[in-house]
Amino acid sequence: MPVTAPLRIVAVAAGLSSPSSTRLLADRLTEAARERLAADQDRRVETEVVELRDLAVDIANHLVTGFPPAALKKAIDAVTGADGLIAVTPVFTASYSGLFKSFFDLVENTALTGKPVVIAATGGTPRHSLVLEHAMRPLFAYLRAVVLPTSVYAASEDWGSGGDEYTEGLPSRIRRAGGELASAVTGRTTSGAARSLTLDDGEDAVVPFAQQLAELRIG
Ligand SMILES: Cc1cc2nc3c(=O)[nH]c(=O)nc-3n(C[C@H](O)[C@H](O)[C@H](O)COP(=O)(O)O)c2cc1C
């Protein structure tokens, strides 16, 4: 019987504090994805959390020398080789942190193409939750990753709160994001149905715009 490689879920946490709420969110998301994968199928799952705080000096060195020290190279390889990625930053000055951005500046800009990614952030105020949409989502869209629909923001007051009339509580959003990542890495839709269209099928199904115009032309 062929041996199937384990699924690898890697989280990147860019928190600076110790203990770090960013690390805690990365751990919770990783666990949510792992649990869902374990429940859905008989496949081994390996998880890893990369703490950028430990690599801060290596990241600066790589930026100025062009060469990654061994520990940083290992972290970049883990991220680019993952089946699914969880990217968590603290909000600094209304955006992702400089350390977070510097790390992803060092990842080759084609290395995340097609990779399912959950984006998440921690912040002091709930008013900066749109960082996920105006900073994180465009960054990973540029890298051509597949950013999953549920992004997770945790302000200080969200830890231990159950949500309100308009928003789910943090544990529920974490479970949903973990479930979406599990579905994406196993090629299933979020409802659990097997995906019927591959990207190539989709491309075949699209009628090129020039052809559509030609078909519309009269006489
Ligand atoms: C330099 C700096 C700038 C910050 N700017 C913001 C901000 O603009 N908006 C916000 O919500 N929180 C801001 N914060 C708070 C952090 O985002 C928040 O404390 C975060 O959860 C810390 O993560 P950690 O516990 O993993 O270190 C800032 C913190 C620092 C140190």
mmCIF file of C-alpha atoms in Angstrom, residues 77-181:
data_model
loop_
_atom_site.group_PDB
_atom_site.id
_atom_site.type_symbol
_atom_site.label_atom_id
_atom_site.label_comp_id
_atom_site.label_asym_id
_atom_site.label_seq_id
_atom_site.Cartn_x
_atom_site.Cartn_y
_atom_site.Cartn_z
ATOM 1 C CA ASP A 77 11.352 26.195 3.618
ATOM 2 C CA ALA A 78 8.723 25.136 6.170
ATOM 3 C CA VAL A 79 6.406 27.932 5.003
ATOM 4 C CA THR A 80 6.876 27.332 1.286
ATOM 5 C CA GLY A 81 6.592 23.544 1.722
ATOM 6 C CA ALA A 82 3.421 23.639 3.827
ATOM 7 C CA ASP A 83 0.123 22.297 2.518
ATOM 8 C CA GLY A 84 -1.673 25.045 4.426
ATOM 9 C CA LEU A 85 -0.439 28.260 6.013
ATOM 10 C CA ILE A 86 -1.698 30.329 8.948
ATOM 11 C CA ALA A 87 -0.268 33.871 9.008
ATOM 12 C CA VAL A 88 -0.734 35.898 12.205
ATOM 13 C CA THR A 89 0.584 39.398 12.871
ATOM 14 C CA PRO A 90 0.099 41.895 15.671
ATOM 15 C CA VAL A 91 -1.304 45.214 14.431
ATOM 16 C CA PHE A 92 1.382 47.884 14.631
ATOM 17 C CA THR A 93 0.433 51.443 13.641
ATOM 18 C CA ALA A 94 -2.714 50.282 11.850
ATOM 19 C CA SER A 95 -1.026 47.626 9.676
ATOM 20 C CA TYR A 96 0.928 44.352 9.829
ATOM 21 C CA SER A 97 4.146 44.613 11.808
ATOM 22 C CA GLY A 98 7.444 45.409 10.108
ATOM 23 C CA LEU A 99 8.843 42.032 11.177
ATOM 24 C CA PHE A 100 5.912 40.204 9.596
ATOM 25 C CA LYS A 101 6.293 42.115 6.324
ATOM 26 C CA SER A 102 10.081 41.702 6.268
ATOM 27 C CA PHE A 103 9.729 37.917 6.603
ATOM 28 C CA PHE A 104 7.326 37.702 3.679
ATOM 29 C CA ASP A 105 9.577 40.060 1.675
ATOM 30 C CA LEU A 106 12.141 37.249 1.894
ATOM 31 C CA VAL A 107 9.791 34.559 0.578
ATOM 32 C CA GLU A 108 10.091 34.265 -3.190
ATOM 33 C CA ASN A 109 7.086 35.908 -4.792
ATOM 34 C CA THR A 110 5.983 32.737 -6.603
ATOM 35 C CA ALA A 111 6.569 30.332 -3.706
ATOM 36 C CA LEU A 112 3.093 30.661 -2.200
ATOM 37 C CA THR A 113 1.141 30.416 -5.453
ATOM 38 C CA GLY A 114 -2.065 28.449 -4.869
ATOM 39 C CA LYS A 115 -1.326 27.807 -1.201
ATOM 40 C CA PRO A 116 -4.351 28.015 1.132
ATOM 41 C CA VAL A 117 -3.752 30.691 3.773
ATOM 42 C CA VAL A 118 -5.696 31.767 6.851
ATOM 43 C CA ILE A 119 -4.912 35.380 7.718
ATOM 44 C CA ALA A 120 -5.219 36.561 11.313
ATOM 45 C CA ALA A 121 -4.185 39.464 13.508
ATOM 46 C CA THR A 122 -4.164 40.597 17.121
ATOM 47 C CA GLY A 123 -4.583 44.205 18.195
ATOM 48 C CA GLY A 124 -5.150 46.442 21.141
ATOM 49 C CA THR A 125 -8.354 47.889 19.681
ATOM 50 C CA PRO A 126 -11.227 46.215 17.790
ATOM 51 C CA ARG A 127 -11.353 49.313 15.555
ATOM 52 C CA HIS A 128 -8.328 48.108 13.592
ATOM 53 C CA SER A 129 -9.801 44.766 12.511
ATOM 54 C CA LEU A 130 -9.934 45.884 8.867
ATOM 55 C CA VAL A 131 -6.149 45.529 8.772
ATOM 56 C CA LEU A 132 -6.969 41.996 7.682
ATOM 57 C CA GLU A 133 -8.793 43.270 4.620
ATOM 58 C CA HIS A 134 -6.764 46.344 3.629
ATOM 59 C CA ALA A 135 -3.265 45.036 4.406
ATOM 60 C CA MET A 136 -3.108 41.251 4.903
ATOM 61 C CA ARG A 137 -5.471 40.083 2.147
ATOM 62 C CA PRO A 138 -3.825 42.221 -0.596
ATOM 63 C CA LEU A 139 -0.344 41.053 0.475
ATOM 64 C CA PHE A 140 -1.271 37.382 0.059
ATOM 65 C CA ALA A 141 -3.306 38.102 -3.067
ATOM 66 C CA TYR A 142 -0.137 39.608 -4.587
ATOM 67 C CA LEU A 143 1.700 36.413 -3.637
ATOM 68 C CA ARG A 144 -1.109 34.503 -5.418
ATOM 69 C CA ALA A 145 -1.946 32.489 -2.325
ATOM 70 C CA VAL A 146 -5.534 31.334 -1.860
ATOM 71 C CA VAL A 147 -6.714 33.466 1.065
ATOM 72 C CA LEU A 148 -9.585 31.719 2.823
ATOM 73 C CA PRO A 149 -12.872 33.551 3.400
ATOM 74 C CA THR A 150 -12.750 33.615 7.201
ATOM 75 C CA SER A 151 -10.032 35.854 8.598
ATOM 76 C CA VAL A 152 -9.627 36.125 12.365
ATOM 77 C CA TYR A 153 -9.014 39.289 14.363
ATOM 78 C CA ALA A 154 -8.523 39.215 18.125
ATOM 79 C CA ALA A 155 -8.497 42.491 20.014
ATOM 80 C CA SER A 156 -7.633 42.349 23.721
ATOM 81 C CA GLU A 157 -11.330 42.410 24.639
ATOM 82 C CA ASP A 158 -12.198 39.499 22.285
ATOM 83 C CA TRP A 159 -10.366 36.931 24.400
ATOM 84 C CA GLY A 160 -13.109 35.435 26.523
ATOM 85 C CA SER A 161 -15.965 37.298 24.819
ATOM 86 C CA GLY A 162 -18.814 35.427 23.138
ATOM 87 C CA GLY A 163 -19.503 37.828 20.260
ATOM 88 C CA ASP A 164 -22.625 39.912 19.720
ATOM 89 C CA GLU A 165 -25.648 40.255 17.472
ATOM 90 C CA TYR A 166 -23.479 40.884 14.363
ATOM 91 C CA THR A 167 -20.302 38.922 14.963
ATOM 92 C CA GLU A 168 -19.424 35.439 16.122
ATOM 93 C CA GLY A 169 -17.221 35.039 19.165
ATOM 94 C CA LEU A 170 -13.509 34.387 18.745
ATOM 95 C CA PRO A 171 -13.615 30.593 19.422
ATOM 96 C CA SER A 172 -16.298 30.138 16.788
ATOM 97 C CA ARG A 173 -14.344 32.167 14.175
ATOM 98 C CA ILE A 174 -11.203 30.176 14.969
ATOM 99 C CA ARG A 175 -13.092 26.900 14.457
ATOM 100 C CA ARG A 176 -14.546 28.150 11.177
ATOM 101 C CA ALA A 177 -11.170 29.337 9.833
ATOM 102 C CA GLY A 178 -9.536 26.040 10.894
ATOM 103 C CA GLY A 179 -12.301 24.122 9.130
ATOM 104 C CA GLU A 180 -11.856 26.158 5.942
ATOM 105 C CA LEU A 181 -8.112 25.490 5.966
#
